[in-house]
PDB file of C-alpha atoms in Angstrom:
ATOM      1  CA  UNK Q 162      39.248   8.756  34.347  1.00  0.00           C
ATOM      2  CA  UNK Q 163      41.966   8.223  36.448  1.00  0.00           C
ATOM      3  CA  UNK Q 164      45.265   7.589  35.523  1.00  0.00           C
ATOM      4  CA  UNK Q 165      48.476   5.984  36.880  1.00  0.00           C
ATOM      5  CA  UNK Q 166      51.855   7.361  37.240  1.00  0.00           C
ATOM      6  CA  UNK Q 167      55.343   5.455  38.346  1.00  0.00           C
ATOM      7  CA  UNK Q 168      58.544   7.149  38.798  1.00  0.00           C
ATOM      8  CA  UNK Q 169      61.954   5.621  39.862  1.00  0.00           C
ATOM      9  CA  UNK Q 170      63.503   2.365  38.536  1.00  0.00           C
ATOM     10  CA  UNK Q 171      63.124   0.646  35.274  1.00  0.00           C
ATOM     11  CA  UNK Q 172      65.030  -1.665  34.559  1.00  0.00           C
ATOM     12  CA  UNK Q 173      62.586  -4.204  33.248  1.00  0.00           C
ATOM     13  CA  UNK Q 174      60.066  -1.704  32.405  1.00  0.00           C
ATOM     14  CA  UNK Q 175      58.249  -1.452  35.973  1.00  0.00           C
ATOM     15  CA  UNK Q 176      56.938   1.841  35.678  1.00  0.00           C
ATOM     16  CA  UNK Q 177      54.647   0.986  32.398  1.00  0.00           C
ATOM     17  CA  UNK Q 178      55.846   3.607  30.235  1.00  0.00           C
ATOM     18  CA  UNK Q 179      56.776   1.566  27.198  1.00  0.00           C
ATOM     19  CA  UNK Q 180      60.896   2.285  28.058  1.00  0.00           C
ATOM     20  CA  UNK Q 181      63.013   0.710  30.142  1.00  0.00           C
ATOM     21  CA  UNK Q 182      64.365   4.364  31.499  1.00  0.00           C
ATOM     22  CA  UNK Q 183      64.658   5.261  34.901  1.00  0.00           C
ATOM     23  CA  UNK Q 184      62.654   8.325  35.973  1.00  0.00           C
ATOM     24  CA  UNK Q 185      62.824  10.913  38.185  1.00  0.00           C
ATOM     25  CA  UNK Q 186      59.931  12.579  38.311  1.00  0.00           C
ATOM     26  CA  UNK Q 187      56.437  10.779  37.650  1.00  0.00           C
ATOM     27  CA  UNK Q 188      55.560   9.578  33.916  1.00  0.00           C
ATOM     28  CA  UNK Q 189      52.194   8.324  32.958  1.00  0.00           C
ATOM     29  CA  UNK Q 190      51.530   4.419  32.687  1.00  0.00           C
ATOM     30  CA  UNK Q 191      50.615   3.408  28.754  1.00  0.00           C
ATOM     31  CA  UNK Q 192      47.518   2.730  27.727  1.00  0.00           C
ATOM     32  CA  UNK Q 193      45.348   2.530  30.907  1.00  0.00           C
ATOM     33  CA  UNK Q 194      42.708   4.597  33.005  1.00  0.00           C
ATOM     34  CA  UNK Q 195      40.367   4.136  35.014  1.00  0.00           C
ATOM     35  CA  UNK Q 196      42.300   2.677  38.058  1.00  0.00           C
ATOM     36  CA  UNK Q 197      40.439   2.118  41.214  1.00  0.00           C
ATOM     37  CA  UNK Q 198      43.449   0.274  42.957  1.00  0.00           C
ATOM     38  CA  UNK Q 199      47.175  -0.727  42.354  1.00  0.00           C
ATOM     39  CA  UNK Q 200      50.109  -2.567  43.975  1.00  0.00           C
ATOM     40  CA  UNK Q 201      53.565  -2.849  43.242  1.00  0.00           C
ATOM     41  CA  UNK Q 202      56.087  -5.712  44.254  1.00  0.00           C
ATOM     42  CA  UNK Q 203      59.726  -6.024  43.683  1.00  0.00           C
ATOM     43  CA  UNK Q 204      60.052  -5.125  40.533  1.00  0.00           C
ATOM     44  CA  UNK Q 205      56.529  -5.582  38.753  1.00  0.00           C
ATOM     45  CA  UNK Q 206      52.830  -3.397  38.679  1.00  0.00           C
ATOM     46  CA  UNK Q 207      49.383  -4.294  38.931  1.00  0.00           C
ATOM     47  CA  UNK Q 208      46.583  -2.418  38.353  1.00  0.00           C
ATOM     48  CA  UNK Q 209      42.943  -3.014  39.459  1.00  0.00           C
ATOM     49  CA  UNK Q 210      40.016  -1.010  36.826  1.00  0.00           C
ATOM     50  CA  UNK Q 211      36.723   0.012  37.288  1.00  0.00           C
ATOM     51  CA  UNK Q 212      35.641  -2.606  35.447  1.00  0.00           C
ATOM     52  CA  UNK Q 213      36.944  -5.258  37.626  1.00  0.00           C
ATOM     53  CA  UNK Q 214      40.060  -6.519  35.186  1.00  0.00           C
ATOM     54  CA  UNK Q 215      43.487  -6.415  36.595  1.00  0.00           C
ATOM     55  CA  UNK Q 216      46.714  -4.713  34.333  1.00  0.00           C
ATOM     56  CA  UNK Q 217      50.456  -5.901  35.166  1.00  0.00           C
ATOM     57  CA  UNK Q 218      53.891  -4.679  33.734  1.00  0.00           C
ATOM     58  CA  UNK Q 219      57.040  -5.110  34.389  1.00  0.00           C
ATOM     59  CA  UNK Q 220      59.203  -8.721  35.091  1.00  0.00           C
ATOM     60  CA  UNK Q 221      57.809 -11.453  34.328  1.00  0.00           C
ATOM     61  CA  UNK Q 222      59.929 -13.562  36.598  1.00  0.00           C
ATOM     62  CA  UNK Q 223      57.894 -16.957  36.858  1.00  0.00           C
ATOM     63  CA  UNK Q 224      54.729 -15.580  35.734  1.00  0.00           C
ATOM     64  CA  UNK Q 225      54.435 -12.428  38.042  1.00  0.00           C
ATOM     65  CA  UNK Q 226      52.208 -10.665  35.290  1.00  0.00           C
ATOM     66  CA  UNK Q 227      49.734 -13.691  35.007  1.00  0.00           C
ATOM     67  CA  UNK Q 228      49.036 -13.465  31.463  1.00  0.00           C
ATOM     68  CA  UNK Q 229      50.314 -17.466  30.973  1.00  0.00           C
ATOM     69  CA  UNK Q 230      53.730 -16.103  29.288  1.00  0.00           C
ATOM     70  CA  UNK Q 231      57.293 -15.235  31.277  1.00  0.00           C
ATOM     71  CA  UNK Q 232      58.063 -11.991  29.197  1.00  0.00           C
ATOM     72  CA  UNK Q 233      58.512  -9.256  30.595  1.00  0.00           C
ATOM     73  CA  UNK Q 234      56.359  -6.125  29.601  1.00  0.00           C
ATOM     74  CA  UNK Q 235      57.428  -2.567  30.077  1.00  0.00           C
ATOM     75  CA  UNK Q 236      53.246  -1.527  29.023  1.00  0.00           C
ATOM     76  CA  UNK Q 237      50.593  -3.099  30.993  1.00  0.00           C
ATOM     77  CA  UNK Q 238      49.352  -6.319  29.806  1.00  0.00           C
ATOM     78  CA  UNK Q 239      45.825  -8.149  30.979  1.00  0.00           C
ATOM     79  CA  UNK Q 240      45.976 -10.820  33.939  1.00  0.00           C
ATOM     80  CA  UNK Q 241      44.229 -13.936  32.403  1.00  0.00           C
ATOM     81  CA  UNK Q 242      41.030 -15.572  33.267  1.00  0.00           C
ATOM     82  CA  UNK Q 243      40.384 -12.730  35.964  1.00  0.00           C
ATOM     83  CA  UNK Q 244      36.645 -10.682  36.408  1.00  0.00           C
ATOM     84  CA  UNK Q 245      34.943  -8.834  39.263  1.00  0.00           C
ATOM     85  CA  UNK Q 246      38.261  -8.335  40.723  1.00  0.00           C
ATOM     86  CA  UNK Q 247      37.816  -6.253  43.850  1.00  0.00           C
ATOM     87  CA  UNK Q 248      41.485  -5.579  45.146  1.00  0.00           C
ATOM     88  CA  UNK Q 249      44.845  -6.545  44.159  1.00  0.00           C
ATOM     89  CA  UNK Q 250      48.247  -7.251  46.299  1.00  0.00           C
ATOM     90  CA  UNK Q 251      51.556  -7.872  45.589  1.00  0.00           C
ATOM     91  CA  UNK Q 252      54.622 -10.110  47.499  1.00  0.00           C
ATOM     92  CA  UNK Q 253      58.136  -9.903  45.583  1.00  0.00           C
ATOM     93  CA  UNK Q 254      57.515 -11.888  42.652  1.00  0.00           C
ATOM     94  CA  UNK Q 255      54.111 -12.948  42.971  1.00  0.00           C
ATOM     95  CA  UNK Q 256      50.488 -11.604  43.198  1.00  0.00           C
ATOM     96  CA  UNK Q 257      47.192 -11.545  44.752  1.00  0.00           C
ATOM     97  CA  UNK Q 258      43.425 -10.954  43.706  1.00  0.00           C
ATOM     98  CA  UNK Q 259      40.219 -10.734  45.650  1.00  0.00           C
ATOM     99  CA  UNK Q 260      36.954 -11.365  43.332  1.00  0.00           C
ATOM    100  CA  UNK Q 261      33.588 -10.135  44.412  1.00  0.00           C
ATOM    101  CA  UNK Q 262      32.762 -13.267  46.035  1.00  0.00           C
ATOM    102  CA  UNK Q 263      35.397 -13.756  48.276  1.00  0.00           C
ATOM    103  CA  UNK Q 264      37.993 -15.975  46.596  1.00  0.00           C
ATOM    104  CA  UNK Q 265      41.591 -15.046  46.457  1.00  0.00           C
ATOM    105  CA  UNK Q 266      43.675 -15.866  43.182  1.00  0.00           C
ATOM    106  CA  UNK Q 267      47.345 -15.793  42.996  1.00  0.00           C
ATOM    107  CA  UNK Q 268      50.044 -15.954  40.301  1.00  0.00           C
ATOM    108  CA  UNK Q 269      53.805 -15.785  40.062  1.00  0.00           C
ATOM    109  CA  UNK Q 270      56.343 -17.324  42.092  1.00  0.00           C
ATOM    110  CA  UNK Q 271      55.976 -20.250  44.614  1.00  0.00           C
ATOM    111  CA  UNK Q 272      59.113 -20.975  45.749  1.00  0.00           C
ATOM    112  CA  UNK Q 273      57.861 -21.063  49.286  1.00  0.00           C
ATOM    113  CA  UNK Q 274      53.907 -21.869  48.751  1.00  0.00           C
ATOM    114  CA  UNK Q 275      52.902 -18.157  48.629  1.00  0.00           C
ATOM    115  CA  UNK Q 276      50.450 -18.902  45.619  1.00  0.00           C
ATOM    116  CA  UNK Q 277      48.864 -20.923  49.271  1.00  0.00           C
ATOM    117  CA  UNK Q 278      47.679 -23.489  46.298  1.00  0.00           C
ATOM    118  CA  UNK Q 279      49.025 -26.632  47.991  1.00  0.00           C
ATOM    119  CA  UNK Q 280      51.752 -26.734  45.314  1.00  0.00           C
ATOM    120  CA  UNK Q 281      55.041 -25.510  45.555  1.00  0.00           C
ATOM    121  CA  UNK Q 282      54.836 -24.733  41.302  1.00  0.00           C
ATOM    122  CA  UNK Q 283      55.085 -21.533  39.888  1.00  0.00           C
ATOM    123  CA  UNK Q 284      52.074 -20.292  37.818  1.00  0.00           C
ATOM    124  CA  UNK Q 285      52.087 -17.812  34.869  1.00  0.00           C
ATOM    125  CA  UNK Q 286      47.990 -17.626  35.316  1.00  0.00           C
ATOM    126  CA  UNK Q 287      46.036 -16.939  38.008  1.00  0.00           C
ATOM    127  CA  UNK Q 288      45.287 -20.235  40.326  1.00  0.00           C
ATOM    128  CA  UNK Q 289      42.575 -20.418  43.306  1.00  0.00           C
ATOM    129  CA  UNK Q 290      44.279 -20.332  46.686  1.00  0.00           C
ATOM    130  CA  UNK Q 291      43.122 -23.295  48.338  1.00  0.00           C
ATOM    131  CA  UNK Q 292      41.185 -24.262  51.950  1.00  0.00           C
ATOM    132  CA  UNK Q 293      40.416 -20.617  52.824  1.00  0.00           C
ATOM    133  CA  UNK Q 294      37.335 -20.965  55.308  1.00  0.00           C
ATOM    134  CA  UNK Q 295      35.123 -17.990  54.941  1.00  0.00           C
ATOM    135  CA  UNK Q 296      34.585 -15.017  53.138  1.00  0.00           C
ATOM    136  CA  UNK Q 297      37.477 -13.222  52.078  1.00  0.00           C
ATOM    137  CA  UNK Q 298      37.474  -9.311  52.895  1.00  0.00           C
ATOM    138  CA  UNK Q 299      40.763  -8.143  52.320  1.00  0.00           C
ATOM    139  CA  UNK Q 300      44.356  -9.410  51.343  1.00  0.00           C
ATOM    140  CA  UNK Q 301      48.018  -8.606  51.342  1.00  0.00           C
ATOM    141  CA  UNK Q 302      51.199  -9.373  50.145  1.00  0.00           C
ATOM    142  CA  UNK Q 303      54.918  -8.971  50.686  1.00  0.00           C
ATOM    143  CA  UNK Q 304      58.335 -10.555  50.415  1.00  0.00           C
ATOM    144  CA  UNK Q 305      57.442 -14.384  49.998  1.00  0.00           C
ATOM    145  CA  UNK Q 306      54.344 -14.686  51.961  1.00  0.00           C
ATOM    146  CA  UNK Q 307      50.389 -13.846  51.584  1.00  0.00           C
ATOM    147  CA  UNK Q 308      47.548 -12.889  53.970  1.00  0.00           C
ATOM    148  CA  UNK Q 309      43.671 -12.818  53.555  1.00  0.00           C
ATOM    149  CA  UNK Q 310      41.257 -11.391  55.956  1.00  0.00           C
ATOM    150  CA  UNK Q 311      38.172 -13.092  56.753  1.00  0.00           C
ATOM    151  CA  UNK Q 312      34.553 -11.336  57.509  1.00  0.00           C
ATOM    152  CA  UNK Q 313      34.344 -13.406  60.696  1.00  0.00           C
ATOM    153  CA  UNK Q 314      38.037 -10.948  61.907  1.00  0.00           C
ATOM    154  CA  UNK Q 315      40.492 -13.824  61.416  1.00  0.00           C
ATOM    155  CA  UNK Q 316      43.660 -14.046  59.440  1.00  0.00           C
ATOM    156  CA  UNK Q 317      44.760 -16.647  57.228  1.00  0.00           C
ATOM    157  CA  UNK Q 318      48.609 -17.033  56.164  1.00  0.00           C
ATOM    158  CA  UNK Q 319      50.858 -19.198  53.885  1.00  0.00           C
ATOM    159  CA  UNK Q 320      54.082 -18.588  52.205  1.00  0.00           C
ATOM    160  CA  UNK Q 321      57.877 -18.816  53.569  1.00  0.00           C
ATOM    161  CA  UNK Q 322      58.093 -18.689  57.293  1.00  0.00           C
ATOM    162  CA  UNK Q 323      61.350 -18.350  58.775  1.00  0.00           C
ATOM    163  CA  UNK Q 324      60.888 -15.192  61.028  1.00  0.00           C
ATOM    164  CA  UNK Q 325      56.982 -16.409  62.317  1.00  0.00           C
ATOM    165  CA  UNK Q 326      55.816 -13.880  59.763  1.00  0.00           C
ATOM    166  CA  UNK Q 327      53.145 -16.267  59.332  1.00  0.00           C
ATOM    167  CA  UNK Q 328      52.105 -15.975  62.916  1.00  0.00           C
ATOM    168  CA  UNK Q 329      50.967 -19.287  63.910  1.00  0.00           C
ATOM    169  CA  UNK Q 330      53.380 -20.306  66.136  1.00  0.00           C
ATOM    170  CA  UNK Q 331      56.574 -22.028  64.156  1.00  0.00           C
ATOM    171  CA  UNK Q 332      58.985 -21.168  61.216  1.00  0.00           C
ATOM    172  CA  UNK Q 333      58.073 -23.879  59.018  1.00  0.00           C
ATOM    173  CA  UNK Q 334      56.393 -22.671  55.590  1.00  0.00           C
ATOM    174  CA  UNK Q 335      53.146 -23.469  54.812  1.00  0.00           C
ATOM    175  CA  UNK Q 336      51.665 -24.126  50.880  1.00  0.00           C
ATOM    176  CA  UNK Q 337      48.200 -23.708  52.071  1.00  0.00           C
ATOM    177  CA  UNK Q 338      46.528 -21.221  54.199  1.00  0.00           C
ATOM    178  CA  UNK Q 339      47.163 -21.663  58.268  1.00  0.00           C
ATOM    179  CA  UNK Q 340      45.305 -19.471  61.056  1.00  0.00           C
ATOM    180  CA  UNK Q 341      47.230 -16.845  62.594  1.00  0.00           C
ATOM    181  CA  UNK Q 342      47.304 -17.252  66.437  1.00  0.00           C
ATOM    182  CA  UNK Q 343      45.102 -15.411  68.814  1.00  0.00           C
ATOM    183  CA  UNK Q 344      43.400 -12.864  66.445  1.00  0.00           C
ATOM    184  CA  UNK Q 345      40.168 -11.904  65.741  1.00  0.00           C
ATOM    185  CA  UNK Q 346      38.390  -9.132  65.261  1.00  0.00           C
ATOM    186  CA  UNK Q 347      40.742  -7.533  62.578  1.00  0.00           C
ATOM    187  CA  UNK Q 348      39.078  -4.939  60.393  1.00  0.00           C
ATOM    188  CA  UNK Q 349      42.480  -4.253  58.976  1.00  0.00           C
ATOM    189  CA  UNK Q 350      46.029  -6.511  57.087  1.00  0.00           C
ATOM    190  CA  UNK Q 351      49.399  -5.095  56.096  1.00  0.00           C
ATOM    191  CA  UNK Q 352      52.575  -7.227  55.071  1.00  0.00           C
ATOM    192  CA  UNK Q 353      56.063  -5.907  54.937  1.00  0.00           C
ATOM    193  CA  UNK Q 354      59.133  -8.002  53.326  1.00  0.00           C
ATOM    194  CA  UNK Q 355      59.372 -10.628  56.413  1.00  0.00           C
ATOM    195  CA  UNK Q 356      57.023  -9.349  58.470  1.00  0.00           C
ATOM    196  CA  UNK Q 357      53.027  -9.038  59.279  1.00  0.00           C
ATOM    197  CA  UNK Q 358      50.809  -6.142  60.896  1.00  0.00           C
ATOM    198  CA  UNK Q 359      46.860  -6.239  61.706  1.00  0.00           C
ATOM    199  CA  UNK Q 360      44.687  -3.630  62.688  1.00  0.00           C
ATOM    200  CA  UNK Q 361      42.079  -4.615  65.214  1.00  0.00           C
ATOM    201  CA  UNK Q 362      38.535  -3.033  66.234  1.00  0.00           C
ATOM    202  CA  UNK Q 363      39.317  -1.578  69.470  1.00  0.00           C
ATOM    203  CA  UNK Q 364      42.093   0.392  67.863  1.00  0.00           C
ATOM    204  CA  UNK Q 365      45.205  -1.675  68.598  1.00  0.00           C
ATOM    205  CA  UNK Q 366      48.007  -2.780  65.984  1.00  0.00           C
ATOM    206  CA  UNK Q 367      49.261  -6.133  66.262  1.00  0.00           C
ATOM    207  CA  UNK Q 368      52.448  -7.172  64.506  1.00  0.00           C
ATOM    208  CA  UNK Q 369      54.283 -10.851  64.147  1.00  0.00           C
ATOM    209  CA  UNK Q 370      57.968 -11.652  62.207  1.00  0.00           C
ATOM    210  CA  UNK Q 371      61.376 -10.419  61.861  1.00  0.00           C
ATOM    211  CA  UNK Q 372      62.110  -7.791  63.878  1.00  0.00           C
ATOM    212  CA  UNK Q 373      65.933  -7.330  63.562  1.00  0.00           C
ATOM    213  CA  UNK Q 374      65.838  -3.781  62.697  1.00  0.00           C
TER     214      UNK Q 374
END
């Protein structure tokens, strides 16, 4: 079975190896195999397993680990309430999951609506993202914001806003999910820090957001 390895910082036990030491070369995660997916955010893990249960270590900051405490956990530690999980993403200081029949769950921080719940409340459990119209294929994560790919090729966004990262058409943040402009037929989603990328099926990458550097 497969088996995860983290390297790097550790300050609040990100790389799952039961210390809080930084590493330079690659150290096996605790107590966990048979990892089909993973993500990382700022400065906590997730893993997805075969079974369909997703694993998170690291800070806890307002319930990034989604097992309904705000400790931080330097070995992985289950994310409640969560089954026939099919991919997993991760923004900053929150988190995304995909379940087998299309619905997108989110945890963590939501300072900026990127749990896309309706609330602007931070959750320590995993909470439905809200008014999501179709079938969710894919999602992504990063900085403050959230995407999720529908099967009909459209993009759905929510989270903080103030580059256009959420591509549809202001700056103003958005609790709940909002269309991007002028897309369809994505087969593909990527999200960096304040920015947003889509892969489409004629072979042409379409980006949106800061774009300072």
């Amino acid at each position: 079975q497969s088996i995860s390895h983290a390297w790097g910082l550790n300050q609040s036990g990100q790389l799952g190896d039961s210390t809080q030491t930084n590493r330079s070369v690659p150290v096996p995660v605790k107590n966990l195999s048979g990892i089909v997916a993973e993500a990382t955010g700022d400065i906590h893990s997730l893993a997805l397993t075969a079974d369909g249960k997703v694993w998170a270590w690291g800070r806890n900051y307002a319930g990034g680990l989604g097992n309904g405490t705000y400790t931080d956990s330097s070995i992985p530690v289950q994310v409640s309430n969560l089954s026939g999980v099919k991919a997993v993403a991760a923004g900053s200081n929150h988190s995304l999951a995909l379940t087998a029949d299309g619905r997108v769950w989110s945890w963590g921080l939501n300072l900026t609506g990127e749990l896309g719940n309706g609330t602007f409340n931070d959750s320590n459990v995993p909470v439905p993202v809200v008014s999501l119209n179709g079938t969710v294929v894919a999602i992504a994560a990063g900085g403050n914001k959230s995407l999720a790919l529908t099967s009909d090729g459209r993009i759905w966004a929510w989270g903080d806003n103030p580059y256009g990262e959420l591509g549809n058409g202001t700056y103003t943040t958005s609790a709940m999910p909002v269309l991007v402009t002028s897309l369809n037929r994505v087969i593909s989603i990527a999200a960096g820090s304040s920015y947003s990328l889509a892969l489409t099926s004629d072979g042409r990458v379409w980006s949106w957001g800061d774009n300072r550097l």
